[in-house]
Each structure stands twice: as C-alpha cells, then as structure tokens.
Short mmCIF file of C-alpha atoms in Angstrom, two decimals:
data_model
loop_
_atom_site.label_atom_id
_atom_site.label_comp_id
_atom_site.label_asym_id
_atom_site.label_seq_id
_atom_site.Cartn_x
_atom_site.Cartn_y
_atom_site.Cartn_z
CA MET I 78 50.74 28.91 -26.91
CA SER I 79 48.73 31.91 -27.88
CA SER I 80 46.61 33.03 -30.78
CA PRO I 81 44.96 36.35 -31.59
CA THR I 82 41.67 34.51 -32.24
CA LEU I 83 41.59 32.68 -28.92
CA HIS I 84 41.10 34.10 -25.47
CA TRP I 85 42.85 31.97 -22.86
CA LYS I 86 42.00 31.91 -19.18
CA GLN I 87 44.23 30.56 -16.45
CA VAL I 88 42.41 27.73 -14.55
CA ASN I 89 44.01 26.31 -11.42
CA GLU I 90 41.20 23.89 -10.39
CA PRO I 91 41.60 20.20 -11.27
CA VAL I 92 38.06 20.22 -12.66
CA LEU I 93 37.08 22.50 -15.51
CA ASN I 94 33.48 23.60 -15.22
CA VAL I 95 31.93 26.21 -17.51
CA GLY I 96 28.24 25.13 -17.34
CA PHE I 97 26.08 26.31 -20.21
CA GLY I 98 27.84 28.46 -22.78
CA PRO I 99 29.38 28.47 -26.26
CA PRO I 100 29.52 24.98 -27.78
CA ARG I 101 33.36 24.87 -28.08
CA TYR I 102 36.20 25.45 -25.66
CA TRP I 103 39.92 24.90 -26.04
CA ILE I 104 41.85 23.44 -23.14
CA HIS I 105 45.64 23.88 -23.06
CA LEU I 106 47.97 21.81 -20.89
CA ALA I 107 51.75 22.36 -20.90
CA LEU I 108 53.78 19.29 -19.89
CA HIS I 109 57.58 19.27 -19.41
CA ASN I 110 59.87 16.23 -19.13
CA PRO I 111 63.13 17.26 -17.41
CA GLU I 112 64.40 13.67 -17.36
CA THR I 113 67.03 12.29 -19.74
CA THR I 114 64.71 9.47 -20.75
CA PRO I 115 61.27 9.59 -22.37
CA LEU I 116 58.25 9.54 -20.09
CA THR I 117 54.94 7.81 -20.64
CA ARG I 118 51.87 9.35 -19.09
CA ILE I 119 48.14 8.84 -19.52
CA ILE I 120 45.79 11.79 -19.59
CA GLU I 121 42.25 11.05 -18.48
CA VAL I 122 39.15 13.23 -18.76
CA ALA I 123 36.91 11.71 -16.07
CA GLU I 124 33.62 12.56 -17.77
CA PRO I 125 32.20 9.61 -19.73
CA LEU I 126 29.43 11.38 -21.67
CA TYR I 127 31.03 14.48 -23.13
CA ASP I 128 29.92 15.00 -26.74
CA ASP I 129 33.27 15.39 -28.49
CA LEU I 130 36.85 15.73 -27.21
CA HIS I 131 39.64 16.12 -29.75
CA PHE I 132 43.15 15.61 -28.32
CA ARG I 133 46.24 17.00 -30.06
CA VAL I 134 49.78 16.72 -28.68
CA LEU I 135 52.23 19.28 -30.11
CA ASN I 136 55.99 19.78 -29.90
CA GLY I 137 56.38 23.23 -31.32
CA ASN I 138 54.53 23.08 -34.61
CA SER I 139 54.87 19.31 -34.89
CA VAL I 140 51.91 17.11 -34.11
CA LEU I 141 53.15 14.16 -32.05
CA SER I 142 49.76 12.44 -31.71
CA GLU I 143 46.05 13.13 -31.79
CA ALA I 144 42.74 11.35 -31.10
CA SER I 145 39.02 12.07 -31.04
CA MET I 146 36.71 10.68 -28.36
CA GLY I 147 33.26 11.36 -26.95
CA ASP I 148 29.80 9.88 -26.63
CA ARG I 149 29.02 10.81 -30.26
CA ILE I 150 32.03 8.93 -31.60
CA ALA I 151 32.16 5.12 -31.76
CA PHE I 152 33.74 3.68 -28.64
CA ALA I 153 35.97 1.34 -30.63
CA SER I 154 37.95 4.32 -31.96
CA ARG I 155 39.30 5.17 -28.49
CA PRO I 156 43.02 4.51 -28.03
CA ILE I 157 42.36 3.12 -24.52
CA SER I 158 39.27 0.95 -23.91
CA TYR I 159 37.95 2.76 -20.87
CA ARG I 160 34.70 4.54 -20.06
CA HIS I 161 36.53 7.84 -19.54
CA PRO I 162 38.19 9.40 -22.60
CA SER I 163 41.90 8.68 -22.06
CA MET I 164 45.02 8.94 -24.18
CA ARG I 165 48.60 7.76 -23.80
CA LEU I 166 51.22 10.54 -23.99
CA GLU I 167 54.81 9.86 -24.98
CA ILE I 168 56.93 12.83 -23.84
CA PRO I 169 60.48 12.87 -25.21
CA ALA I 170 63.44 13.45 -22.86
CA GLN I 171 64.00 17.05 -21.76
CA THR I 172 61.11 18.25 -23.90
CA ARG I 173 58.09 20.43 -23.38
CA VAL I 174 54.87 19.40 -25.09
CA ASP I 175 51.54 21.16 -25.39
CA VAL I 176 48.31 19.22 -25.09
CA LEU I 177 45.37 20.91 -26.77
CA ILE I 178 41.86 19.54 -26.18
CA LEU I 179 38.90 20.84 -28.15
CA ALA I 180 35.82 20.32 -25.95
CA HIS I 181 32.69 20.44 -28.08
CA ALA I 182 29.23 20.25 -26.45
CA HIS I 183 26.60 20.27 -29.20
CA ASP I 184 23.82 21.63 -26.99
CA GLY I 185 26.04 24.08 -25.10
CA GLU I 186 25.82 22.14 -21.81
CA HIS I 187 29.39 21.48 -20.74
CA ASP I 188 29.69 18.78 -18.09
CA PRO I 189 32.47 19.25 -15.53
CA LEU I 190 35.76 17.91 -16.88
CA PRO I 191 38.04 16.46 -14.21
CA MET I 192 41.56 16.26 -15.73
CA ARG I 193 43.96 13.61 -14.43
CA LEU I 194 47.52 12.75 -15.43
CA TRP I 195 48.58 9.21 -14.53
CA ARG I 196 51.55 6.93 -14.57
CA SER I 197 50.64 3.82 -16.54
CA GLU I 198 50.70 1.47 -13.55
CA ASP I 199 48.68 3.91 -11.42
CA PHE I 200 46.14 4.31 -14.22
CA LEU I 201 45.61 0.53 -14.40
CA ALA I 202 45.24 0.30 -10.62
CA GLY I 203 42.74 3.16 -10.70
CA MET I 204 40.75 1.41 -13.47
CA GLN I 205 40.55 -1.76 -11.39
CA LEU I 206 39.46 0.11 -8.29
CA ASP I 207 36.91 2.01 -10.37
CA LEU I 208 35.44 -1.21 -11.78
CA LEU I 209 35.40 -2.81 -8.35
CA ALA I 210 33.58 0.13 -6.73
CA TYR I 211 30.97 0.49 -9.46
CA GLY I 212 30.59 -3.29 -9.75
CA ALA I 213 29.73 -3.44 -6.06
CA TYR I 214 27.33 -0.50 -6.42
CA PHE I 215 25.52 -1.90 -9.46
CA GLY I 216 25.49 -5.40 -7.97
CA ALA I 217 23.84 -4.13 -4.79
CA VAL I 218 21.18 -2.33 -6.85
CA VAL I 219 20.50 -5.47 -8.92
CA ILE I 220 20.17 -7.60 -5.76
CA LEU I 221 17.77 -5.04 -4.28
CA LEU I 222 15.84 -5.02 -7.56
CA LEU I 223 15.48 -8.82 -7.62
CA TYR I 224 14.56 -8.90 -3.94
CA ASN I 225 11.70 -6.45 -4.45
CA LEU I 226 10.43 -8.40 -7.44
CA LEU I 227 10.35 -11.54 -5.30
CA VAL I 228 8.57 -9.72 -2.49
CA PHE I 229 6.02 -8.41 -4.98
CA ALA I 230 5.51 -11.92 -6.37
CA SER I 231 4.75 -13.22 -2.85
CA THR I 232 2.71 -10.29 -1.47
CA ARG I 233 1.21 -8.71 -4.62
CA GLU I 234 1.80 -5.35 -2.93
CA ARG I 235 2.24 -2.89 -5.82
CA SER I 236 4.64 -0.66 -3.92
CA PHE I 237 7.33 -3.32 -4.28
CA LEU I 238 6.70 -3.57 -8.03
CA TRP I 239 6.98 0.18 -8.51
CA TYR I 240 10.12 0.26 -6.39
CA ALA I 241 11.58 -2.42 -8.67
CA VAL I 242 10.61 -0.29 -11.69
CA TYR I 243 12.32 2.72 -10.13
CA LEU I 244 15.45 0.71 -9.35
CA ALA I 245 15.55 -0.68 -12.90
CA SER I 246 15.12 2.74 -14.52
CA PHE I 247 17.67 4.37 -12.20
CA LEU I 248 20.10 1.50 -12.79
CA ALA I 249 19.75 1.90 -16.58
CA TRP I 250 20.29 5.65 -16.28
CA ASN I 251 23.30 5.37 -13.98
CA PHE I 252 24.86 2.58 -16.06
CA SER I 253 24.60 4.83 -19.10
CA TYR I 254 25.51 8.05 -17.26
CA ARG I 255 28.75 6.52 -15.97
CA GLY I 256 29.75 5.37 -19.47
CA PHE I 257 29.46 1.63 -18.90
CA ALA I 258 26.57 1.21 -21.34
CA PHE I 259 28.59 2.83 -24.15
CA GLN I 260 31.59 0.67 -23.34
CA TYR I 261 29.82 -2.68 -22.92
CA LEU I 262 26.30 -2.52 -24.42
CA TRP I 263 26.34 -0.37 -27.56
CA PRO I 264 29.95 0.63 -28.36
CA GLN I 265 29.10 1.15 -32.05
CA ALA I 266 25.80 3.00 -31.54
CA ALA I 267 27.19 6.49 -31.06
CA ALA I 268 24.01 8.18 -32.29
CA TRP I 269 21.86 6.32 -29.76
CA ASN I 270 24.39 6.89 -27.00
CA ALA I 271 24.15 10.65 -27.59
CA SER I 272 20.37 10.49 -27.06
CA ALA I 273 20.16 7.80 -24.38
CA MET I 274 20.45 10.11 -21.39
CA ALA I 275 17.55 12.32 -22.52
CA VAL I 276 15.44 9.15 -22.68
CA LEU I 277 16.62 7.45 -19.48
CA VAL I 278 16.41 10.51 -17.21
CA PRO I 279 12.62 10.95 -17.75
CA LEU I 280 12.13 7.20 -17.24
CA ALA I 281 14.04 7.30 -13.94
CA LEU I 282 12.01 10.32 -12.77
CA THR I 283 8.79 8.55 -13.77
CA GLY I 284 9.82 5.41 -11.86
CA LEU I 285 10.51 7.48 -8.74
CA ALA I 286 7.19 9.32 -9.04
CA ALA I 287 5.14 6.15 -9.59
CA PHE I 288 6.81 4.44 -6.64
CA SER I 289 6.18 7.46 -4.41
CA TRP I 290 2.50 7.61 -5.42
CA SER I 291 2.06 3.92 -4.61
CA LEU I 292 4.04 3.82 -1.36
CA LEU I 293 2.42 6.90 0.20
CA ASP I 294 -0.97 6.81 -1.59
CA LEU I 295 -0.44 10.41 -2.67
CA ARG I 296 -3.51 10.43 -4.95
CA ARG I 297 -5.70 10.19 -1.84
CA GLN I 298 -3.46 11.68 0.86
CA THR I 299 -2.21 14.83 -0.95
CA PRO I 300 -4.30 15.13 -4.14
CA TRP I 301 -3.07 18.58 -5.22
CA LEU I 302 0.61 17.69 -4.81
CA PHE I 303 -0.11 14.44 -6.65
CA ARG I 304 -1.51 16.45 -9.57
CA VAL I 305 1.54 18.75 -9.60
CA ALA I 306 3.88 15.73 -9.61
CA LEU I 307 1.83 14.09 -12.37
CA ILE I 308 2.08 17.19 -14.58
CA LEU I 309 5.83 17.43 -13.99
CA THR I 310 6.24 13.73 -14.79
CA LEU I 311 4.31 14.08 -18.04
CA CYS I 312 6.44 17.10 -18.98
CA ALA I 313 9.57 15.03 -18.35
CA LEU I 314 8.22 12.20 -20.51
CA LEU I 315 7.58 14.64 -23.36
CA HIS I 316 11.36 15.00 -23.68
CA ILE I 317 11.60 11.40 -24.93
CA PRO I 318 9.79 11.83 -28.29
CA VAL I 319 11.50 15.19 -28.82
CA THR I 320 14.89 13.53 -28.30
CA LEU I 321 14.10 10.64 -30.64
CA LEU I 322 12.81 12.96 -33.38
CA SER I 323 15.53 15.58 -33.00
CA PRO I 324 18.62 14.18 -31.19
CA ASP I 325 20.58 17.45 -31.44
CA THR I 326 17.98 19.46 -29.53
CA GLY I 327 19.39 20.69 -26.24
CA LEU I 328 16.92 19.39 -23.65
CA PHE I 329 18.84 19.28 -20.40
CA ALA I 330 18.46 23.01 -19.84
CA THR I 331 14.77 22.25 -19.15
CA LEU I 332 15.02 18.62 -18.05
CA ASN I 333 17.48 19.32 -15.22
CA PRO I 334 15.37 21.95 -13.38
CA LEU I 335 12.25 19.89 -14.10
CA GLY I 336 13.83 16.94 -12.28
CA LEU I 337 14.75 19.14 -9.31
CA ILE I 338 11.22 20.54 -9.04
CA LEU I 339 9.65 17.06 -9.30
CA MET I 340 11.86 15.69 -6.54
CA ALA I 341 11.10 18.74 -4.39
CA THR I 342 7.36 18.17 -4.92
CA LEU I 343 7.60 14.52 -3.88
CA LEU I 344 9.71 15.54 -0.89
CA LEU I 345 7.08 18.10 0.16
CA ALA I 346 4.28 15.52 -0.18
CA GLY I 347 6.20 13.05 1.96
CA ALA I 348 6.96 15.77 4.52
CA ARG I 349 3.25 16.57 4.88
CA LEU I 350 2.42 12.94 5.59
CA ALA I 351 5.40 12.60 7.93
CA TRP I 352 4.16 15.64 9.86
CA CYS I 353 0.87 13.77 10.38
CA GLY I 354 2.72 10.85 12.02
CA ASN I 355 3.14 8.48 9.06
CA THR I 356 6.28 6.45 9.91
CA THR I 357 6.74 5.19 6.35
CA ALA I 358 6.56 8.78 5.11
CA ARG I 359 9.24 9.84 7.59
CA ILE I 360 11.64 7.21 6.29
CA TYR I 361 10.70 8.15 2.73
CA VAL I 362 11.48 11.83 3.39
CA ALA I 363 14.91 10.90 4.73
CA ALA I 364 15.52 8.73 1.65
CA ILE I 365 14.41 11.30 -0.91
CA GLY I 366 16.25 13.95 1.06
CA CYS I 367 19.49 11.98 0.60
CA MET I 368 18.82 11.65 -3.12
CA TYR I 369 17.91 15.31 -3.38
CA ALA I 370 21.06 16.26 -1.48
CA GLY I 371 23.06 14.15 -3.93
CA THR I 372 21.31 15.43 -7.04
CA LEU I 373 21.31 19.11 -6.12
CA PRO I 374 25.12 19.49 -6.34
CA TYR I 375 25.03 17.84 -9.77
CA TYR I 376 22.48 20.34 -11.08
CA LEU I 377 24.15 23.32 -9.41
CA THR I 378 27.47 22.23 -10.92
CA ALA I 379 25.85 21.84 -14.35
CA PHE I 380 24.63 25.46 -14.15
CA ASP I 381 28.07 26.59 -12.92
CA LEU I 382 26.59 27.66 -9.59
CA LEU I 383 28.82 25.33 -7.58
CA PRO I 384 32.49 24.49 -8.13
CA ALA I 385 33.01 20.99 -9.48
CA ASN I 386 35.08 18.51 -7.48
CA MET I 387 35.15 14.79 -6.87
CA LEU I 388 32.48 15.07 -4.18
CA THR I 389 29.98 16.95 -6.34
CA ILE I 390 30.69 14.73 -9.34
CA HIS I 391 29.93 11.55 -7.38
CA ALA I 392 27.24 13.07 -5.15
CA ILE I 393 24.44 11.35 -7.10
CA ASN I 394 25.84 7.89 -6.44
CA ILE I 395 26.45 8.66 -2.77
CA GLY I 396 22.95 10.08 -2.35
CA SER I 397 21.31 7.25 -4.30
CA ALA I 398 23.09 4.59 -2.22
CA LEU I 399 21.75 6.17 0.98
CA GLU I 400 18.34 6.58 -0.63
CA PHE I 401 18.13 2.92 -1.62
CA LEU I 402 19.07 1.80 1.88
CA LEU I 403 16.44 4.02 3.48
CA LEU I 404 13.76 3.09 0.96
CA ALA I 405 14.52 -0.57 1.66
CA LEU I 406 13.94 0.26 5.33
CA ALA I 407 10.66 1.99 4.41
CA LEU I 408 9.52 -1.07 2.50
CA ALA I 409 10.58 -3.31 5.39
CA HIS I 410 8.41 -1.16 7.64
CA ARG I 411 5.62 -1.59 5.07
CA ILE I 412 6.05 -5.38 5.24
CA ASN I 413 5.83 -5.29 9.04
CA SER I 414 2.73 -3.11 8.80
CA LEU I 415 1.14 -5.56 6.39
CA LYS I 416 1.97 -8.45 8.72
CA SER I 417 0.52 -6.59 11.70
CA GLU I 418 -2.63 -5.70 9.77
CA LYS I 419 -3.00 -9.30 8.62
CA LEU I 420 -2.50 -10.63 12.16
CA GLU I 421 -5.03 -8.18 13.59
CA ALA I 422 -7.52 -9.12 10.87
CA GLU I 423 -7.01 -12.81 11.57
CA GLN I 424 -7.43 -12.30 15.32
CA LEU I 425 -10.57 -10.23 14.79
CA ALA I 426 -11.98 -12.79 12.39
CA HIS I 427 -11.16 -15.61 14.81
CA ALA I 428 -12.82 -13.80 17.71
CA THR I 429 -15.88 -13.01 15.61
CA LEU I 430 -16.21 -16.59 14.41
CA LYS I 431 -15.76 -17.93 17.92
CA HIS I 432 -18.42 -15.61 19.33
CA ALA I 433 -20.86 -16.47 16.53
CA ALA I 434 -20.22 -20.20 16.95
CA GLU I 435 -20.85 -20.05 20.71
CA ALA I 436 -24.07 -18.07 20.31
CA LEU I 437 -25.39 -20.35 17.61
CA GLU I 438 -24.41 -23.47 19.55
CA GLU I 439 -26.51 -22.37 22.52
CA LYS I 440 -29.58 -21.74 20.36
CA VAL I 441 -29.59 -24.38 17.65
CA CYS I 442 -26.77 -26.85 18.43
CA GLU I 443 -29.07 -29.93 17.97
CA ARG I 444 -29.92 -28.86 14.40
CA THR I 445 -26.64 -27.34 13.25
CA SER I 446 -23.70 -29.29 14.74
CA GLU I 447 -22.61 -30.63 11.30
CA LEU I 448 -23.06 -27.42 9.31
CA GLU I 449 -20.66 -24.63 8.45
CA GLN I 450 -20.96 -21.33 10.25
CA ALA I 451 -22.60 -19.66 7.26
CA ASN I 452 -25.36 -22.28 7.12
CA ARG I 453 -25.89 -21.96 10.86
CA SER I 454 -26.32 -18.20 10.49
CA LEU I 455 -28.87 -18.64 7.68
CA HIS I 456 -30.82 -21.19 9.70
CA GLU I 457 -30.86 -18.88 12.71
CA LEU I 458 -32.29 -16.07 10.58
CA ALA I 459 -34.96 -18.45 9.24
CA VAL I 460 -36.30 -19.43 12.70
CA ARG I 461 -36.23 -16.00 14.36
CA ASP I 462 -38.95 -13.37 14.42
CA ALA I 463 -37.36 -10.11 13.27
CA LEU I 464 -39.42 -7.82 15.51
CA THR I 465 -39.25 -9.61 18.88
CA GLY I 466 -36.14 -11.72 18.47
CA LEU I 467 -38.12 -14.81 19.62
CA TYR I 468 -38.38 -18.04 17.70
CA ASN I 469 -41.12 -18.09 15.05
CA ARG I 470 -44.08 -20.40 14.40
CA ARG I 471 -42.09 -22.66 12.09
CA HIS I 472 -39.51 -23.37 14.76
CA PHE I 473 -42.26 -23.67 17.37
CA ASN I 474 -43.84 -26.54 15.44
CA GLU I 475 -40.50 -28.35 15.16
CA VAL I 476 -39.57 -27.93 18.83
CA VAL I 477 -43.01 -28.94 20.17
CA GLN I 478 -42.94 -32.15 18.16
CA GLN I 479 -39.46 -32.94 19.46
CA GLU I 480 -40.50 -32.28 23.05
CA LEU I 481 -43.61 -34.44 22.71
CA ALA I 482 -41.46 -37.33 21.47
CA ARG I 483 -39.02 -36.84 24.37
CA SER I 484 -41.89 -36.63 26.81
CA ARG I 485 -43.27 -39.98 25.59
CA ARG I 486 -39.84 -41.61 25.94
CA GLN I 487 -39.09 -40.28 29.41
CA GLY I 488 -42.62 -40.18 30.80
CA LYS I 489 -42.27 -36.57 31.91
CA PRO I 490 -44.79 -33.98 30.68
CA ALA I 491 -43.94 -30.70 28.99
CA ALA I 492 -45.80 -27.48 29.73
CA LEU I 493 -47.08 -25.21 26.98
CA LEU I 494 -48.16 -21.67 27.72
CA LEU I 495 -50.09 -19.58 25.15
CA LEU I 496 -50.28 -15.84 25.76
CA ASP I 497 -52.48 -13.31 23.97
CA LEU I 498 -52.25 -9.54 24.52
CA ASP I 499 -55.62 -8.17 25.57
CA HIS I 500 -57.39 -5.85 23.10
CA PHE I 501 -54.23 -5.43 21.06
CA LYS I 502 -56.15 -4.16 18.01
CA GLN I 503 -57.36 -1.19 20.03
CA LEU I 504 -53.74 -0.37 20.91
CA ASN I 505 -52.90 -0.25 17.19
CA ASP I 506 -56.02 1.80 16.41
CA LEU I 507 -55.53 4.31 19.20
CA SER I 508 -51.75 4.64 19.37
CA GLY I 509 -50.63 3.54 15.91
CA HIS I 510 -48.82 0.53 14.56
CA GLN I 511 -45.45 1.87 15.72
CA ALA I 512 -46.67 1.74 19.31
CA GLY I 513 -48.01 -1.76 18.67
CA ASP I 514 -44.66 -2.93 17.34
CA GLU I 515 -42.89 -1.46 20.38
CA ALA I 516 -45.30 -3.31 22.68
CA LEU I 517 -44.64 -6.60 20.86
CA ALA I 518 -40.88 -6.06 21.10
CA HIS I 519 -41.30 -5.33 24.82
CA ILE I 520 -43.17 -8.61 25.36
CA GLY I 521 -40.48 -10.42 23.39
CA ARG I 522 -37.79 -9.11 25.71
CA LEU I 523 -39.87 -9.96 28.76
CA LEU I 524 -40.46 -13.55 27.58
CA SER I 525 -36.78 -13.96 26.81
CA THR I 526 -35.89 -13.15 30.41
CA PHE I 527 -38.81 -15.17 31.79
CA ALA I 528 -37.68 -18.40 30.06
CA ARG I 529 -34.62 -18.63 32.28
CA ARG I 530 -33.79 -22.29 32.04
CA SER I 531 -31.70 -23.28 29.02
CA ALA I 532 -34.40 -25.78 28.00
CA ASP I 533 -37.27 -23.23 28.20
CA GLN I 534 -38.03 -21.54 24.88
CA ALA I 535 -40.22 -18.57 23.98
CA PHE I 536 -41.93 -18.08 20.61
CA ARG I 537 -44.03 -15.61 18.70
CA VAL I 538 -46.66 -17.81 17.08
CA GLY I 539 -49.02 -15.16 15.69
CA GLY I 540 -49.65 -11.42 15.53
CA GLU I 541 -50.02 -10.73 19.27
CA GLU I 542 -49.91 -14.36 20.35
CA PHE I 543 -46.85 -15.84 22.10
CA ALA I 544 -45.90 -19.22 23.49
CA VAL I 545 -43.50 -20.56 26.12
CA LEU I 546 -42.50 -24.21 26.13
CA SER I 547 -40.97 -25.81 29.22
CA PRO I 548 -39.80 -29.46 29.20
CA ASP I 549 -39.94 -31.58 32.38
CA ALA I 550 -42.68 -29.40 33.84
CA ASP I 551 -43.81 -29.62 37.42
CA ALA I 552 -47.51 -30.51 37.17
CA ASP I 553 -48.27 -29.02 40.60
CA HIS I 554 -46.76 -25.65 39.89
CA VAL I 555 -47.40 -25.05 36.19
CA GLU I 556 -50.40 -22.78 36.79
CA TYR I 557 -48.43 -20.83 39.39
CA TRP I 558 -45.62 -20.48 36.84
CA ALA I 559 -48.05 -19.05 34.28
CA GLU I 560 -49.51 -16.70 36.88
CA GLN I 561 -46.04 -15.33 37.57
CA LEU I 562 -45.72 -14.42 33.90
CA ARG I 563 -49.15 -12.73 33.85
CA GLN I 564 -48.29 -10.68 36.92
CA ARG I 565 -44.97 -9.65 35.46
CA ILE I 566 -46.67 -8.37 32.31
CA ASP I 567 -49.28 -6.57 34.38
CA ALA I 568 -46.58 -5.00 36.55
CA THR I 569 -44.68 -3.44 33.66
CA ASP I 570 -47.44 -0.80 33.22
CA TRP I 571 -46.83 -0.69 29.47
CA PRO I 572 -49.22 2.04 28.19
CA HIS I 573 -52.49 0.86 26.56
CA PRO I 574 -55.14 3.64 26.28
CA GLY I 575 -57.90 1.14 25.38
CA MET I 576 -57.69 -0.80 28.64
CA PRO I 577 -59.53 0.20 31.85
CA GLN I 578 -56.27 -0.24 33.75
CA GLY I 579 -54.51 2.03 31.23
CA HIS I 580 -51.74 -0.48 30.63
CA LEU I 581 -51.05 -3.67 28.74
CA THR I 582 -52.33 -7.04 30.10
CA ALA I 583 -52.38 -10.60 28.82
CA SER I 584 -54.58 -13.66 28.91
CA ILE I 585 -52.76 -16.99 29.32
CA GLY I 586 -53.74 -20.57 28.66
CA VAL I 587 -51.55 -23.40 29.95
CA ALA I 588 -51.59 -27.15 29.43
CA LEU I 589 -49.50 -30.21 30.23
CA SER I 590 -48.65 -32.70 27.51
CA GLU I 591 -50.16 -36.18 27.58
CA ALA I 592 -48.90 -39.50 26.26
CA GLY I 593 -51.04 -39.50 23.14
CA ASP I 594 -50.61 -35.82 22.27
CA THR I 595 -49.72 -34.58 18.81
CA LEU I 596 -48.71 -31.05 17.94
CA GLU I 597 -52.27 -30.26 16.93
CA SER I 598 -53.93 -31.78 20.00
CA PHE I 599 -51.47 -30.25 22.45
CA TYR I 600 -51.79 -26.81 20.85
CA SER I 601 -55.58 -27.09 20.59
CA ARG I 602 -56.02 -27.89 24.29
CA THR I 603 -53.78 -24.99 25.27
CA ASP I 604 -55.54 -22.63 22.85
CA ARG I 605 -58.89 -23.71 24.31
CA ALA I 606 -57.63 -22.74 27.78
CA LEU I 607 -56.56 -19.37 26.39
CA TYR I 608 -60.02 -18.88 24.89
CA LEU I 609 -61.60 -19.60 28.27
CA ALA I 610 -59.30 -17.03 29.91
CA LYS I 611 -60.55 -14.40 27.45
CA GLN I 612 -64.14 -15.45 27.95
CA ALA I 613 -63.71 -15.14 31.69
CA GLY I 614 -62.73 -11.47 31.43
CA ARG I 615 -59.11 -11.49 30.23
CA ASN I 616 -55.95 -10.72 32.25
CA ARG I 617 -56.02 -14.15 33.84
CA VAL I 618 -54.58 -17.67 33.61
CA VAL I 619 -56.64 -20.78 32.79
CA GLN I 620 -55.14 -24.30 32.89
CA ALA I 621 -56.50 -26.96 30.54
CA LEU I 622 -57.99 -29.97 32.29
CA PRO I 623 -56.46 -33.37 31.47
CA THR I 624 -58.37 -35.52 29.00
CA THR I 625 -60.00 -38.68 30.33
#
C-alpha cells in the first residue's frame, strides 16, 4: 500500500528500532495465503510496554479486523491475554492481506519492536516456555531476597539489608518492565502502568547505590566518588515526583544516560578499591560489570546506536542474573570475613583474659579466687603503688597481719626489712622531683628482683621508705640477707649529688617476728632498728634485738 502523505521504508530486520524520534510510525506487513483453506496466524509484538499499538488488518479497502493495545490501554481489552501485544489473524484462502500497525510513543522514545508471526500451537508453546523461564528467574530472585533478609536478621549486617532492598526494587522494576505487573497486578490501571517505569527505575538505581555504599564503605573509602554517586542518585529520584505530577513528560531521555553514568561511577569506585587488594570489591566489580554489560546494550539500542535483536533485548536479564550470582558470592565472602574477624576477636579476648587471670592469680590469688576478672583487676589497682609498681601501705598492713597469724600457727618467724633512702630530700632539692621519682622507680624495680621467692613481697610504705617481708625466715642469715640488699643498692651507683659517695644509698632495719607480735609492735621494732641505722651514720644494716 502507498500513500502520498506517508513515506515508507523497507525494513528487513526482525526487530524494528527507531530510537527517539517522531511520536508515530506506521508499520506495514503484507501477508499472503496461497493455500486453498483459510490460515490462522498470531502476530506478536514482543515489547510489553509500548505506549499504544493500533492493529488494522485490511483486504483491499475492507477492514477484516482491528485492535488497540499498549501500556496506556487497559489490559482487559487485549484480544489475547498475554504480556506482549498479540492479535489473531484469520487469512482467507488464496488471499493477500495487509497488516497496518500504528506505533505511537507519547514521549518519542520508541522501544525496539520485535515482530513475530506464529502458528497457534507454536504461540501457546512459546507462551509456556516464556512463563517457565521468567518464573524461574523471578523465583530465584525472590529466594535470594528472602535469604538475605534472613541473614540480615541473624547478623544485623546492613549490607545484607541493602542488598535485599536492591533485589526488591530491581524485581519490582523487572516485573513491570517485562509486562507481568500490567497483566497480573494492575490490569485496569493503565494510567499508573504508563508511569510505573519512571518511578521504579530510580528506585532500582537507588537500591543499587545504597547497597554499594554499604558493602564497600564508599563514604569513607572513596569520598569524592561517593558524593558523585549521591548526586546522581538524587537526580534520579527527582524523576519520581515529576512523573507523578506530569505523567506525559518524557523522562527517559535523561533517566537512561543518568543510570549509565551512575553505574559507571559505582564501577569506578569498586575498581579503585579492588586495585588496593579488596577481595570483596573485586567480586563486586565483576558483578556490576556484568550488569553494566547487560544494561549498556539496552541503552545503546534505545538511542538507536546498536541494532536491536533478541540478545540486546534480553541483555539486562542475562547481565542481572550474572550480577546477582556474583553479588551473592561477594556477600558470602563478607560472611566469611565476619566469621574470621569474630574468631580472631574471640581468640584475642581469650588470650588476653587468660594472661590477665594468670598474672592476677600469682599476685592476689588468696584474696580474689571467687571474684570476676574485672573485680580482680580493680583490687590489683587498689593495692599497687603507681610509681614503683610495688604493693602499697594498705596491702602491707593486710599481708603482715596474715603472716604474723601464720607464724604463730607454724612457729616459724617472718622477717621484716624496712629500707629508707639516705638524704632523699636533698636529691629532690638538688636534682628536682622528676629525678626523685626516677630514683624511687629504680628502687622499686630493684626490690622486685630482690624478692625472688614467690612468698617474698616488697612494698612502698611511705615517701622514700620501703619494706620487704619474707615468711619462714632463717634467723641466722636474716642480717646477711639485708646486707645483700644494701650492697646491691650501693652498687647501682644511682646518681645523688647530695651524698659524699655521689650516689644513692640506703639505711636498713631488720627484725624477726615474735609469738606475741602485732602489726604495730612488729613494725615498731623494725622501724627502731632503721632509726638506729640512720643514727649510726646511714648506709648500713641494723637488726632489732629480740624482746625479753
């Protein structure tokens, strides 16, 4: 057929693709039945979301049949209940008919139109195979969605929640994009169906972006790419109110390239992290790369930059299936990482607790065997002198009383040694308090090594006054023991500018416990011996005589 007002173009491809252009195109198909009996055929336009397709079947000037279908026309008006606009053709015997299709895209974006002519039985078999394939695809996505929700419920790891959000938004978009939503969910809501894609595409892009930010921590790892992706996501979301307020506004001319740029930005961010050795990012890049490879042909076809065929039409589903598998692998790697981190933390905590328990048991096991580790730590801090690390006066009083009671029970004396640093005030006056503190810390370390037996204990009982307590003392060698300590202090040559020797010395008083001793009497006798050592010229040992 020809008309002076129409300009026809011969098209040999099975898929008509004109991209963006005038809102209306006529499509002409000439069908001839050479048989002596009528033929029944079904013509299918395998594009579920075209705005308006008006079919007219002519025999000469006679209209044999006609129908209008599209995503802006109620689904119930379709002659065949199928997601793709389809129409039954009755071709009389030995007759040529002309099929005219008016393709009307309100916003000028013409989706590729695959044209198929079927026998009735083949069409039904194709429908069943189509439903089976997409049912398996959507079922797998739903299972993956539920699995990630369960993992999130058990781990509280937000990456799994955002992945579930992305899966849900992509599933809603794909279910609508493939025409199933119009067929099964809102067959009468043609106005909403015409706007649904401009709402669901931004939501799917937002779900992908949020999941990527969470999985790879892009806000911290690549802040500038995160900001670019955030701006692109907000721009995509702005299409939603525009669509709802003005459904006839053509938005995909901006939304399509915006989606490509956003995915490229996320891919670049993942590639940067992958380059730094992030295994999760490497899997993510492969996943988004598959999705990008599947989406790119769709966009290039929409802009008529790539010929449309079955591969490019279904590239999104192929790419998304590979993406979901790889992202599931990335999340599995994340789970393993979380398990490894948890195990390492538990092992570190166990080792730390074990070490602390052993140290505390050696020092205060008699007083802290029934307490929790935290209470043991607090008690240890309460009985230690912060500067020297030795036990303090409070603990000294407790331990001496315990040793006196044990000594009375077992009949074995304990030895108490009191040590006073000679002319310590002059050291502070001449060298400063910092030097004095260093000298005290030095004596603390020396006493700690001197009290070698596990039962021997060293204490700081005053400013420059120290004590060493030794249970089960040898009465014949106690003074010799104290003299060893004095000589060791003298031999360290710790600087003291106020002493004639030029170094630090100490005076030591030592006493053995007696059966009737109390803390006060035992300490007083030892302190008296220390006083006598100072009176006798310092830097010497004096042993207290037993009471009679």
